[in-house]
XYZ file of C-alpha atoms in Angstrom:
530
model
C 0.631 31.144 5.702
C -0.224 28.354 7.581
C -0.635 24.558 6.901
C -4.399 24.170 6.447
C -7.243 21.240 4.648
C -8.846 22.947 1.868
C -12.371 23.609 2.901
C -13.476 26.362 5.671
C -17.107 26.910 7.612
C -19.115 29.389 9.536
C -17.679 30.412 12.634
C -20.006 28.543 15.636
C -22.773 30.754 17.401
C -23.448 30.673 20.998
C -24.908 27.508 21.944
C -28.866 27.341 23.016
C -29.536 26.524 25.611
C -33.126 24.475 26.242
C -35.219 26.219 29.124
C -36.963 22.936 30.242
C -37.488 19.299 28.991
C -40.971 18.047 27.491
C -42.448 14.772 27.531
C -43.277 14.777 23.709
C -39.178 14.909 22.812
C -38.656 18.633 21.897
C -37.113 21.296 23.832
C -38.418 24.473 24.275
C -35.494 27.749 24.033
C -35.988 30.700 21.951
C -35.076 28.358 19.244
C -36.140 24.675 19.303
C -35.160 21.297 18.071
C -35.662 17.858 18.096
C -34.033 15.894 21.014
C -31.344 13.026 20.209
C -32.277 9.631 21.418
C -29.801 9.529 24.169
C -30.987 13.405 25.675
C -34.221 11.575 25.934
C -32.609 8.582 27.730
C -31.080 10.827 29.765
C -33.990 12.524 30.706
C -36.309 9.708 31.775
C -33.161 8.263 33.458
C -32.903 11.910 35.614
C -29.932 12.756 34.692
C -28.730 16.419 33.054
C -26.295 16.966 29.998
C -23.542 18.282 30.700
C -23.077 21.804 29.565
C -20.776 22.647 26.950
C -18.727 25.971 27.210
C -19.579 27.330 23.266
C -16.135 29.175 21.869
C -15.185 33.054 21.313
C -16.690 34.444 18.631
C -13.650 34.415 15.911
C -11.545 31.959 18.123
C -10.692 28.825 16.438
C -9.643 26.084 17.687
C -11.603 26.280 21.170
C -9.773 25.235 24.183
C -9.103 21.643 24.035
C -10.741 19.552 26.634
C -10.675 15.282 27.274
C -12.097 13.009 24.533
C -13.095 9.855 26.757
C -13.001 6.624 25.681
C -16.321 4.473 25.262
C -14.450 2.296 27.444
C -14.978 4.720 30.416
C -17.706 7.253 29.822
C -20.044 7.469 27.372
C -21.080 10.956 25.748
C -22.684 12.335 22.492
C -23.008 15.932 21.126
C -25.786 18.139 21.739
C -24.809 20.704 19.322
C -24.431 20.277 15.178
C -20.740 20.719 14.888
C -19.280 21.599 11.586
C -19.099 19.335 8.927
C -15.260 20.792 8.160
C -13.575 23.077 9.593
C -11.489 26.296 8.419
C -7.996 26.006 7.665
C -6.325 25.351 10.611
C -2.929 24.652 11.180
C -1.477 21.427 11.579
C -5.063 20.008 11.880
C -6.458 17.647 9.035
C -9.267 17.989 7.092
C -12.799 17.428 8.708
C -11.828 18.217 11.802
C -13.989 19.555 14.462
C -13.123 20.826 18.181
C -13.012 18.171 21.154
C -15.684 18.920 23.581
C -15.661 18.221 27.475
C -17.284 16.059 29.661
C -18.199 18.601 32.933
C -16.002 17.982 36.035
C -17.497 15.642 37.725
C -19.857 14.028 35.317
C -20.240 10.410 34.954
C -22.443 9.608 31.459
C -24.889 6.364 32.885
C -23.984 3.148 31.043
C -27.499 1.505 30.288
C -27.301 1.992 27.031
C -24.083 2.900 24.316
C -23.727 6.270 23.014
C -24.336 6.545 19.523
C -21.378 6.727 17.209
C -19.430 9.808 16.834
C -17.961 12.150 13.962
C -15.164 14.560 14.600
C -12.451 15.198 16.216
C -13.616 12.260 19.214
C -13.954 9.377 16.875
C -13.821 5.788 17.535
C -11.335 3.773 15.892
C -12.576 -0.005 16.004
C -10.391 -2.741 14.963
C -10.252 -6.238 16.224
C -13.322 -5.474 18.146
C -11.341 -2.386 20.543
C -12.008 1.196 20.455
C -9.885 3.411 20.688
C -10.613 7.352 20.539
C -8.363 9.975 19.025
C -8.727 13.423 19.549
C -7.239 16.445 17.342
C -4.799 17.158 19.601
C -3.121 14.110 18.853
C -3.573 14.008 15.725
C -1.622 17.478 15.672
C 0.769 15.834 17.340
C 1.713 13.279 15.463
C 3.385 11.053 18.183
C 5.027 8.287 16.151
C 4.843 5.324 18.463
C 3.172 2.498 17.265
C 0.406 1.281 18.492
C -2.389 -1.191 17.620
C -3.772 1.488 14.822
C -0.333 1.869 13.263
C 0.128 -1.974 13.571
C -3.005 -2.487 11.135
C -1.985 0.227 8.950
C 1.236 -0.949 8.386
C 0.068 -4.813 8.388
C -1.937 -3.936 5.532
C 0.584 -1.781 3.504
C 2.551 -5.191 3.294
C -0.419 -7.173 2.541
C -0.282 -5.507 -0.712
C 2.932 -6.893 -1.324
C 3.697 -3.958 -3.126
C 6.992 -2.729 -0.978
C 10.210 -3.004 -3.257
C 8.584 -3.897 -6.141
C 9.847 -2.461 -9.287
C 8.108 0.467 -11.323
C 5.266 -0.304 -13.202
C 3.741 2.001 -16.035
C 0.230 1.671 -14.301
C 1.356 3.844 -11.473
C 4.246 5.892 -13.700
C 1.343 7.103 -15.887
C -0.612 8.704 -12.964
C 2.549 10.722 -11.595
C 2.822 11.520 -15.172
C -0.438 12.628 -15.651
C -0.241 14.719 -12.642
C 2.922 16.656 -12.743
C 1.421 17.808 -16.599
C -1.912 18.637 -15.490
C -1.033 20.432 -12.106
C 2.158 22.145 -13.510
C 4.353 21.293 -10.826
C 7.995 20.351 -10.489
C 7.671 16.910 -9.372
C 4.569 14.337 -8.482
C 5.163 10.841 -6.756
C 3.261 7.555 -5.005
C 5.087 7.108 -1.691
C 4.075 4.390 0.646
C 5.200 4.999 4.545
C 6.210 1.706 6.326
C 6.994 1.496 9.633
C 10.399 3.734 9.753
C 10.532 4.315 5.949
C 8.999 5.665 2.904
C 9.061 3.751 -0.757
C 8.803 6.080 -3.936
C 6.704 2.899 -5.945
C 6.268 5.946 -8.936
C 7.763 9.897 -9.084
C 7.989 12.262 -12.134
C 10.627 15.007 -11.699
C 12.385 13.702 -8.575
C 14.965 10.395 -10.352
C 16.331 8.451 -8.011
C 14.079 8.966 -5.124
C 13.334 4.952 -3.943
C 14.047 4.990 -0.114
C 13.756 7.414 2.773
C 13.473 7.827 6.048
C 10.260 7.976 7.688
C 11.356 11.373 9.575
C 12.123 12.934 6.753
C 9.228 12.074 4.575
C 6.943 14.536 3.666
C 4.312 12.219 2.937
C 4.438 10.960 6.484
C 2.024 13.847 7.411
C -0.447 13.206 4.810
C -0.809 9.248 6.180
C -1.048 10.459 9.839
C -3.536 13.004 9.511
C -4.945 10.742 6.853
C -6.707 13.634 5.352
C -5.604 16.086 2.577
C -2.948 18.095 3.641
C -1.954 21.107 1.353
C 1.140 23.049 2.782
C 1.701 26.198 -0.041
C 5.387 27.169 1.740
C 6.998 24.251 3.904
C 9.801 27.045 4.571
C 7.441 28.900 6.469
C 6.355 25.636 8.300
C 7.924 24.974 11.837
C 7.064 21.273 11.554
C 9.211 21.171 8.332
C 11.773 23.232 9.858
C 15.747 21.505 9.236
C 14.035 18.934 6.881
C 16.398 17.896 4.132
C 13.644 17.908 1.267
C 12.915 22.161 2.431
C 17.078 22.751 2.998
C 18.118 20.952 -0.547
C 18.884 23.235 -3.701
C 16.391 23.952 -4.863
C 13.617 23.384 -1.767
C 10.566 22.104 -1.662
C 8.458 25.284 -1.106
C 4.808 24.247 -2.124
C 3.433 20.614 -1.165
C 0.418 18.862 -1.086
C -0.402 15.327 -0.613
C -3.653 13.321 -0.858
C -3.794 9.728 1.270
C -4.069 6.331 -0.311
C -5.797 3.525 1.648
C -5.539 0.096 1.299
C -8.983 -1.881 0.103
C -10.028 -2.290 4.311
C -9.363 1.771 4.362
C -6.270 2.096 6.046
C -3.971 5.029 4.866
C -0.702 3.429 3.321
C 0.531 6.134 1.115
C -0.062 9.176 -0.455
C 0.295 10.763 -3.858
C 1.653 14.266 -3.639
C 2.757 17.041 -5.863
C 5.754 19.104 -4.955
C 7.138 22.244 -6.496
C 10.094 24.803 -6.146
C 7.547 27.864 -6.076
C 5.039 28.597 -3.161
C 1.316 27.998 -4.498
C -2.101 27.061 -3.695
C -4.451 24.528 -4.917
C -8.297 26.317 -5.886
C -11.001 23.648 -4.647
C -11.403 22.395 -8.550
C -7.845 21.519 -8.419
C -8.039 19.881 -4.835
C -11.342 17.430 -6.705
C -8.549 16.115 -9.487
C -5.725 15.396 -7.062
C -8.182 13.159 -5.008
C -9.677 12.136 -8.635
C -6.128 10.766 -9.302
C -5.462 9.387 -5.399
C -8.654 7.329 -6.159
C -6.878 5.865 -9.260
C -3.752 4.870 -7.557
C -6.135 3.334 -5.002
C -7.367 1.274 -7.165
C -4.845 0.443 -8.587
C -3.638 -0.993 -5.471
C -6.945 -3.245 -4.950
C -6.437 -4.608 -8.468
C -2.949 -5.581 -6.943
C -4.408 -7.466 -4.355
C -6.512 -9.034 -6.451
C -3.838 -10.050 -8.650
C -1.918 -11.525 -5.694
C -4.287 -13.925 -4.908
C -5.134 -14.883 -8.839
C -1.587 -15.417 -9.118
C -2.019 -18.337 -5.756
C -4.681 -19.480 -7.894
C -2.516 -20.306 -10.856
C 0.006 -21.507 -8.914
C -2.011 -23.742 -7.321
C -3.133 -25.554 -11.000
C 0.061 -26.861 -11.448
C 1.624 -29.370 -9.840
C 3.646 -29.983 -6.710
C 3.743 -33.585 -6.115
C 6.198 -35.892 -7.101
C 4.467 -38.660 -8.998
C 6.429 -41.418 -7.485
C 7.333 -43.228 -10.744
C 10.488 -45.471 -9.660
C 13.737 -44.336 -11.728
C 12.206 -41.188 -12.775
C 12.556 -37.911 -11.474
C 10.466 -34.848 -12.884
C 10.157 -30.760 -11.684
C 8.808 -27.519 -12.931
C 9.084 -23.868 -12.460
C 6.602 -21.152 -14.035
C 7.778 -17.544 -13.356
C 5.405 -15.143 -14.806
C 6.344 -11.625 -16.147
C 3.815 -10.048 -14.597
C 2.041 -11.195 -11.459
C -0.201 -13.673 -13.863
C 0.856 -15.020 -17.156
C 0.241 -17.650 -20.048
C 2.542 -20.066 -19.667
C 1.475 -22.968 -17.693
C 3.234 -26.571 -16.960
C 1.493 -29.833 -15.601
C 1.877 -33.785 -15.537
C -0.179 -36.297 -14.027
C 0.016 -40.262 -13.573
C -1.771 -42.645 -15.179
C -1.044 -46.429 -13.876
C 2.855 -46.908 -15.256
C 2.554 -44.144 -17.668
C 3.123 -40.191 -17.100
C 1.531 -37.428 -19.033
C 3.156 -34.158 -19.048
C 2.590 -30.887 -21.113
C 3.912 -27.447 -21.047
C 2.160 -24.648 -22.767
C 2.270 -21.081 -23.873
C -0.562 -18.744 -24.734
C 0.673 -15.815 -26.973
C 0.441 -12.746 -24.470
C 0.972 -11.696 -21.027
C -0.830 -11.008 -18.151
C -4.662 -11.471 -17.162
C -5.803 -12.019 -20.579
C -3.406 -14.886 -21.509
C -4.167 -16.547 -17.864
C -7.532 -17.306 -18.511
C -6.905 -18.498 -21.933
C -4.055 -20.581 -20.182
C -6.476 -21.877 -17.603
C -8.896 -23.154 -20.510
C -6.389 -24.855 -22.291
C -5.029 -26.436 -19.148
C -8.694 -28.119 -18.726
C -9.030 -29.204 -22.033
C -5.759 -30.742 -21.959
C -5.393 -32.568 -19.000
C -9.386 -33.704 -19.646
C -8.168 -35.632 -22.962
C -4.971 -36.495 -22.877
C -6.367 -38.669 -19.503
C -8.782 -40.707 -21.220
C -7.564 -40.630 -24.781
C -4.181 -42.393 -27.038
C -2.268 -39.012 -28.180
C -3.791 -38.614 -31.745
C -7.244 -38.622 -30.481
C -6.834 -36.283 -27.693
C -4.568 -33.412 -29.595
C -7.587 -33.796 -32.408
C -10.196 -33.242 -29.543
C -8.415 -30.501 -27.900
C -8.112 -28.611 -30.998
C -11.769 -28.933 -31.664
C -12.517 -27.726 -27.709
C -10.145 -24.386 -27.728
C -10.182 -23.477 -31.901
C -13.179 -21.330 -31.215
C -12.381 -19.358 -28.264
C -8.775 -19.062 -29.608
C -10.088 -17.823 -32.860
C -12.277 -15.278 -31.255
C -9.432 -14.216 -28.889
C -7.363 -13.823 -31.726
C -4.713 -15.760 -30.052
C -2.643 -19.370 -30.218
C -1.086 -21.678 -27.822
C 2.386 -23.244 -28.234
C 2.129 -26.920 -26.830
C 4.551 -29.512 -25.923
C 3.132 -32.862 -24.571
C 4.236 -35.998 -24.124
C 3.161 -39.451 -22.709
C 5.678 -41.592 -20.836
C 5.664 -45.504 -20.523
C 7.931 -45.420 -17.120
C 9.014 -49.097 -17.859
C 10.409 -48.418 -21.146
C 11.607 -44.858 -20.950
C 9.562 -44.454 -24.085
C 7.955 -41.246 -24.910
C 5.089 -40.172 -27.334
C 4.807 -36.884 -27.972
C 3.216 -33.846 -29.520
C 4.990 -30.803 -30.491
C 2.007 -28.010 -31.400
C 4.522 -24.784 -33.068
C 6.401 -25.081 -29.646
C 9.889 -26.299 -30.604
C 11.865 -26.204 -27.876
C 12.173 -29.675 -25.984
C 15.588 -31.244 -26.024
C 17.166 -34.066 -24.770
C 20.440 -33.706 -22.546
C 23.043 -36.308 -22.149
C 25.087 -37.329 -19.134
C 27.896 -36.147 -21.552
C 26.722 -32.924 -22.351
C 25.643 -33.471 -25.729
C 22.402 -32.915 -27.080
C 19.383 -33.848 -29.157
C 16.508 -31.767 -30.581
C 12.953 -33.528 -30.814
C 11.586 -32.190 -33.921
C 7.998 -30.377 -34.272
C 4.536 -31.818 -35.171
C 2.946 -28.697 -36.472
C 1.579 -25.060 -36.020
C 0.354 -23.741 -32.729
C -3.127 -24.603 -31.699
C -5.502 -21.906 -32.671
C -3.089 -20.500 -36.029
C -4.370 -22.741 -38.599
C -7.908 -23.974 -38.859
C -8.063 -27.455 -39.700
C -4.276 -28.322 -39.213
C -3.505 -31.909 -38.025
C -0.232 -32.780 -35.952
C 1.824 -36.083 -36.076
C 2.850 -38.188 -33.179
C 6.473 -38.586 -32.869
C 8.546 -41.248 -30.767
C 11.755 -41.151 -28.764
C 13.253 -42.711 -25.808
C 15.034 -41.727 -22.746
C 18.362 -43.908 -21.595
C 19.822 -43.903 -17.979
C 21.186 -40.342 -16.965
C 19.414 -38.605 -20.000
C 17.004 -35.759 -19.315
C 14.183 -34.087 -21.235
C 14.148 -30.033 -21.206
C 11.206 -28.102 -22.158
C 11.248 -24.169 -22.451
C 8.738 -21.369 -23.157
C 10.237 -18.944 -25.577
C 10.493 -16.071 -22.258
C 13.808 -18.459 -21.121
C 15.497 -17.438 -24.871
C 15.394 -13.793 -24.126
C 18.042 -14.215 -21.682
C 20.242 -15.168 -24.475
C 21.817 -14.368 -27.692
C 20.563 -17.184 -29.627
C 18.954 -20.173 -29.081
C 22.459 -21.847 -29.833
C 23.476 -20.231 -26.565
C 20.665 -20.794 -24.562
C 21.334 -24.575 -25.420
C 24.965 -24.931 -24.380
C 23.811 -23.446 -21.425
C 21.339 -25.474 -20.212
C 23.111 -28.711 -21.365
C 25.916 -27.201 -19.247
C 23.450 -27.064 -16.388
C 21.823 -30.149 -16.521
C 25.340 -32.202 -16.850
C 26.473 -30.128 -13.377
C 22.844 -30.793 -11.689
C 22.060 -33.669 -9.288
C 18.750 -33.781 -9.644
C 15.998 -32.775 -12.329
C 14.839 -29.868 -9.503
C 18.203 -28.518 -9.509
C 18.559 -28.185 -13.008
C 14.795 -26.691 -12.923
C 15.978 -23.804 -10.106
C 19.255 -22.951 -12.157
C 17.736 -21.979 -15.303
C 14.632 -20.191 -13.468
C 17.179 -18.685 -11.092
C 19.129 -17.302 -14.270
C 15.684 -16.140 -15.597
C 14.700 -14.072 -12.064
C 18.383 -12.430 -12.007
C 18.521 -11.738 -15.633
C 14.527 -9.862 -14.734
C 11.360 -10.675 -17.073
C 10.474 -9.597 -20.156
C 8.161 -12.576 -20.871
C 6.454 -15.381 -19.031
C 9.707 -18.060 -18.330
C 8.776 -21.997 -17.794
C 10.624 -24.653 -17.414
C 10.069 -28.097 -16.910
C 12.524 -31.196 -17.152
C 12.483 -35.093 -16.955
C 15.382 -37.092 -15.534
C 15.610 -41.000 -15.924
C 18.226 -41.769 -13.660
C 18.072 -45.417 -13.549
């Protein structure tokens, strides 16, 4: 049994032919039909159509014959080809035989053929087209060209490549090696010379392979369904190392995954030990499921660029303040998070504030992104206790109905004095570090904003001397340790072996990235160095 796609047709008839040409646009045969807009350009232009040789009765594929470009000769199809065709082997699903210019025949140039569907289809991109006929599809020549270019341009746009599993795409290949009974299901995404397992169920291990010996590779080139129900029997699978293992792959069947412009990146396929089919009910949920992934893989995109977006609220600047030197890192669990840093000058004195919203992910963004706003809008033209009182009154009702809270540290800075003022909202972890690696806790102020309704929060006072620094945390940098006792001693460590306030800032977020994230890690840290 061969390869095949899933869906078959009606063999094709003998073609009719038309007996004359009418003014009105019809043709008049022993059958007759409506004209296509180019026949009747044709026509008045005096030229003829070329004839197309119609296949054996039974014989499928017909000879193949040249599939010109649009850049040389323009042509369109006289005859209603099949919408899919039969199974067919090594020949993807939808399509249709190549048909022939006749030997000699030049098609006139006043006016572009309309588009075509089938096995002679134009492939525009960057304003080129480029046509691509079945029999090099079946092919499969591997060189990359412009097409393969895109494809694989926009597999990395995803940024998706060597990323580490994630239960949104381990619950489809879940889902699908239950519900199709098969050994093993999996998300593989072909790159240039390689294929990445970003989710499998049944096959552990399986991360990187080569591109020759993917599978999947088949599926993306074709970029059609391609349902093979014993590889062993399959000369194109013949001596590959998936088919010759212990147990083989017998049964296969793969459905593509396109990037959000359309380009096939991947596929999700089912594999099993036993040689099967798929009925067409069965061939509806696997590209059911394929259209999850894809989405999944647009949300990802979308993702990427709200996580620029956040970035891009917090600050990169220095602020210039003489004697004073002042950095931040945010590294969120996910691609987006809550936690969110920021400072800005105001004459002699700096305001800075770091913040986290109880959650992870899209959710606590936006609320992050709120109380960013209300933060920065009245700490900048308010004294301390006014503006903490304001902000509370600004987020307490969208924090209630979130059912959510905000830890807040932030703290106002006369640059002349080294003397702080500062607000600690149920945050608790802002400590000042000493050239001599000792240490000093600034206490709290009270709960979170958004936990208690009505709460008020004192102002509290310290001062910064030559060499000292001020740390803040989020609570994600304590899951890297044992204790908080532990995370302290480190980072007092750290900061008495850092130059600069930015080096201490890219040790403890480098020890966050190696140690990987559970929760959203921020730091942010304020050196006085003269």
């Amino acid at each position: 049994m061969g390869l095949h796609s899933p869906s078959t047709v009606p063999k094709m008839g003998p073609r009719r032919q038309p007996s004359h040409y009418q003014g009105s646009g019809t043709v008049t045969s022993s059958s007759t039909r409506r004209l296509a807009p180019h026949e009747l350009r044709d026509h008045h232009l005096g030229s003829t159509r070329p004839a197309v040789q119609a296949p054996r009765p039974g014989a499928w594929p017909p000879p193949r014959h040249g599939c010109e470009s649009r850049a040389s000769h323009h042509q369109s199809s006289d005859t209603e080809l099949p919408s899919t065709p039969p199974p067919v082997r090594l020949t993807a699903q939808g399509a249709t035989p190549a048909r022939a210019l006749r030997p000699g025949h030049v098609a006139h140039d006043s006016a572009p053929a309309p588009p075509r569907r089938g096995p002679c289809r134009e492939r525009r991109r960057g304003g080129m087209a480029r046509a691509t006929s079945v029999g090099s599809v079946g092919r499969m020549h591997m060189h990359i060209d412009h097409q393969e270019q895109a494809r694989v341009a926009a597999l990395h746009d995803l940024k998706i490549l060597d990323t580490p599993r994630e239960e949104r795409y381990d619950r489809v290949v879940r889902i699908a090696q239950e519900v199709f009974q098969v050994a093993a299901a999996a998300v593989n995404l072909i790159d240039a010379e390689r294929q990445f397992t970003k989710a499998e169920a049944g096959l552990p291990g399986l991360v990187h392979t080569p591109r020759t010996d993917s599978l999947c590779s088949h599926t993306v080139a074709r970029d059609a369904p391609l349902i093979v129900p014993d590889a062993t029997a399959e000369d194109l699978f013949r001596g590959n190392p998936f088919v010759t293992a212990d147990p083989p792959v017998r049964f296969y069947a793969g459905q593509p995954l396109h990037a959000p412009g359309g380009e096939a990146v991947g596929s999700l396929c089912l594999v099993d030990h036993q040689p099967r089919q798929l009925s067409e009910r069965e061939q509806r949920l696997l590209a059911e499921l394929a259209g999850w992934v894809e989405r999944e893989l647009a949300a990802q995109g979308e993702l990427d660029r709200a996580e620029q977006i956040q970035q891009m609220l917090m600050p990169k600047t220095d602020p210039a303040l003489p004697g004073w030197e002042i950095a931040g890192r945010c590294t969120a669990a996910q691609s987006i998070g809550g936690d969110f840093y920021d400072w800005f000058r105001n004459g002699d004195r700096l305001q800075l504030t770091l913040a986290d919203v109880m959650g992870k992910g899209i959710p606590a963004a936006l609320l992050s992104a709120s109380a960013r706003a209300v933060l920065r809008g009245t700490f900048q033209y308010n004294e301390p206790a006014q503006a903490i009182a304001r902000a509370t009154g600004a987020l307490d009702p969208l924090l209630e109905e979130a059912g959510a809270f905000v830890t807040v540290f932030t703290a106002r800075l006369s640059s002349t004095t080294g003397v702080l003022e500062y607000v600690d909202a149920g945050h608790g972890l802002a400590l000042v570090l000493c050239p001599d690696g000792t240490h000093r806790r600034l206490e709290t102020s009270g709960p979170p904003l958004g936990a208690v309704p009505g709460a008020q929060w004192r102002i509290h006072t310290t001062a910064l001397e030559a060499g000292e620094t001020l740390l803040v945390v989020s609570d994600g940098f304590l899951d890297y340790f044992t204790g908080i006792d532990e995370a302290i001693e480190s980072a007092a460590a750290a900061s008495a072996s850092a130059a600069t306030a930015a080096e201490l800032v890219e040790r403890c977020a480098g020890y966050a990235r190696s140690a990987g994230l559970d929760d959203d890690s921020t730091v942010l840290a304020l050196r006085r160095t003269a």
